XYZ file of C-alpha atoms in Angstrom:
190
model
C 71.182 126.982 208.538
C 72.681 129.899 210.461
C 76.053 131.285 209.484
C 78.966 130.152 211.612
C 79.180 133.618 213.230
C 75.427 133.751 213.983
C 75.477 130.268 215.493
C 78.528 131.092 217.618
C 76.855 134.258 218.956
C 73.609 132.386 219.863
C 75.453 129.507 221.521
C 77.710 131.816 223.554
C 74.694 133.976 224.497
C 73.181 130.821 226.029
C 76.390 130.433 228.105
C 77.511 127.410 226.127
C 80.806 126.733 224.382
C 80.800 126.858 220.577
C 83.077 124.347 218.838
C 83.411 123.320 215.208
C 83.347 119.539 215.173
C 83.861 119.109 211.450
C 83.699 120.863 208.095
C 82.346 119.079 205.068
C 81.181 119.692 201.527
C 77.437 120.133 201.167
C 75.652 121.206 198.005
C 72.476 122.173 199.870
C 73.955 124.359 202.626
C 75.956 127.475 201.663
C 79.615 127.698 202.603
C 80.173 128.884 206.181
C 76.678 127.907 207.367
C 75.760 125.259 209.911
C 74.723 121.853 208.572
C 73.996 120.279 211.963
C 74.806 120.462 215.680
C 74.993 118.306 218.810
C 75.846 118.889 222.426
C 78.827 117.137 223.985
C 76.579 114.819 226.031
C 74.919 113.477 222.837
C 76.488 110.447 221.229
C 76.542 109.452 217.576
C 76.192 111.610 214.529
C 75.524 115.299 214.507
C 71.805 115.928 214.564
C 69.561 118.865 214.176
C 68.931 119.058 217.919
C 65.780 120.816 219.027
C 66.475 124.372 220.161
C 64.649 123.721 223.438
C 66.968 120.904 224.543
C 68.309 121.492 228.048
C 72.051 121.174 228.628
C 74.315 122.286 231.469
C 75.706 125.791 231.307
C 79.269 125.683 229.947
C 78.559 122.535 227.874
C 80.114 122.282 224.412
C 77.941 122.479 221.332
C 79.648 120.855 218.368
C 78.633 122.078 214.927
C 79.214 120.783 211.442
C 80.049 123.641 209.069
C 79.466 123.539 205.315
C 82.413 124.061 202.993
C 79.855 124.661 200.219
C 79.656 122.586 197.106
C 82.869 120.754 196.263
C 84.727 122.047 193.211
C 86.793 120.057 190.775
C 88.620 120.470 187.462
C 87.357 118.918 184.236
C 89.863 116.324 182.953
C 91.052 116.186 179.344
C 89.613 112.956 177.949
C 89.720 113.712 174.202
C 91.484 110.895 172.350
C 91.337 108.562 175.377
C 89.891 105.068 175.284
C 86.322 104.999 176.659
C 87.071 103.101 179.910
C 90.098 105.274 180.695
C 88.024 108.413 180.061
C 85.258 107.192 182.378
C 87.783 106.518 185.170
C 89.280 110.015 184.804
C 85.805 111.560 184.941
C 84.886 109.520 188.026
C 88.175 110.442 189.747
C 87.317 114.110 189.138
C 83.987 113.432 190.928
C 81.992 114.141 187.786
C 79.340 112.102 185.990
C 79.738 111.098 182.344
C 77.049 111.383 179.705
C 77.967 109.417 176.598
C 76.918 110.332 173.076
C 77.852 107.718 170.472
C 78.584 108.793 166.914
C 80.254 107.562 163.748
C 83.745 108.777 162.932
C 86.003 108.161 159.967
C 89.029 109.550 161.836
C 88.672 108.326 165.458
C 88.930 104.633 166.319
C 85.918 102.854 167.779
C 85.520 103.281 171.598
C 87.711 106.393 171.748
C 86.629 109.895 172.765
C 86.069 112.180 169.768
C 85.336 115.299 171.837
C 84.071 116.626 175.145
C 81.581 119.455 175.610
C 83.328 121.164 178.540
C 86.892 122.386 178.063
C 89.628 120.615 180.049
C 90.796 122.380 183.246
C 87.486 124.237 183.540
C 86.302 124.499 187.138
C 83.123 122.514 187.823
C 81.156 121.319 190.826
C 81.505 117.720 191.999
C 78.550 115.775 190.667
C 78.229 117.858 187.483
C 77.810 116.014 184.181
C 80.483 115.982 181.464
C 79.117 115.096 178.027
C 81.590 113.136 175.900
C 81.286 111.898 172.307
C 82.502 108.330 171.756
C 83.343 106.925 168.311
C 81.439 103.913 167.043
C 83.899 103.768 164.145
C 82.846 104.203 160.566
C 79.226 103.750 159.655
C 78.546 100.218 158.517
C 75.909 99.652 155.868
C 74.914 96.906 153.469
C 75.689 97.303 149.793
C 72.525 96.775 147.746
C 72.618 93.985 145.149
C 72.567 95.696 141.760
C 73.467 92.690 139.596
C 71.082 92.469 136.669
C 69.743 96.009 137.198
C 69.831 98.758 134.617
C 72.410 101.479 135.094
C 69.702 103.920 136.258
C 68.228 101.392 138.736
C 71.691 100.528 140.098
C 72.607 104.210 140.510
C 69.343 104.917 142.328
C 69.744 101.967 144.718
C 73.385 102.788 145.529
C 72.762 106.518 146.041
C 69.733 105.702 148.209
C 72.000 103.621 150.463
C 74.395 106.572 150.865
C 77.071 105.525 148.402
C 78.737 107.777 145.843
C 78.425 106.390 142.329
C 80.963 106.620 139.512
C 80.129 104.974 136.193
C 82.964 103.248 134.373
C 82.230 101.361 131.176
C 84.675 98.528 130.670
C 84.867 95.686 128.251
C 84.297 92.329 129.902
C 87.754 90.716 129.794
C 86.282 87.308 130.527
C 84.026 87.405 127.477
C 84.888 84.823 124.844
C 85.584 86.621 121.579
C 85.467 83.395 119.604
C 82.554 83.337 117.183
C 79.668 81.001 118.047
C 80.190 77.287 117.278
C 77.710 77.222 114.405
C 79.490 80.179 112.803
C 82.857 78.468 113.294
C 81.631 75.347 111.514
C 80.222 77.269 108.633
C 83.216 79.517 108.318
C 85.632 76.647 108.761
C 84.008 74.442 106.185
C 83.830 77.329 103.744
C 87.591 77.718 103.965
C 88.299 74.162 102.943
């Protein structure tokens, strides 16, 4: 957890040779601070070696230095198909949070909007919330056949529909007088 400069001073004070073995991103260790160390006679990964470990004077101590938390740029995914958007987000080392919503203007499975502006700097691992279209809202039309006008209006409005009343004459209605009337009228004409 020491800074690179502090670690170098301590190691050189102990008559050892300070050497940076690698630098890597680390969200838990501030930039320029030591993540881990190992002496040159140790094999394998860097470890947090005990400070009391005995090594020969002049031995190398390799340290891993933090580059801090990795930064990235937020991609522009608005208008992209869902799978393409998710790949762009993953490539940017971000995590996607999906919010599904209805849209009359954006096709189903396409990104309506994103909550962080494109090209904004973010940390790798941050979450980008995107809104994905489920298309237009689908609903069932209530059966209003045989209902009064008031009942039909109430049912349709209750289901979220706008209602416009248009009174029309039934074109399929037979305007011929009833058969009994035809017989009477017809016989009276003879």
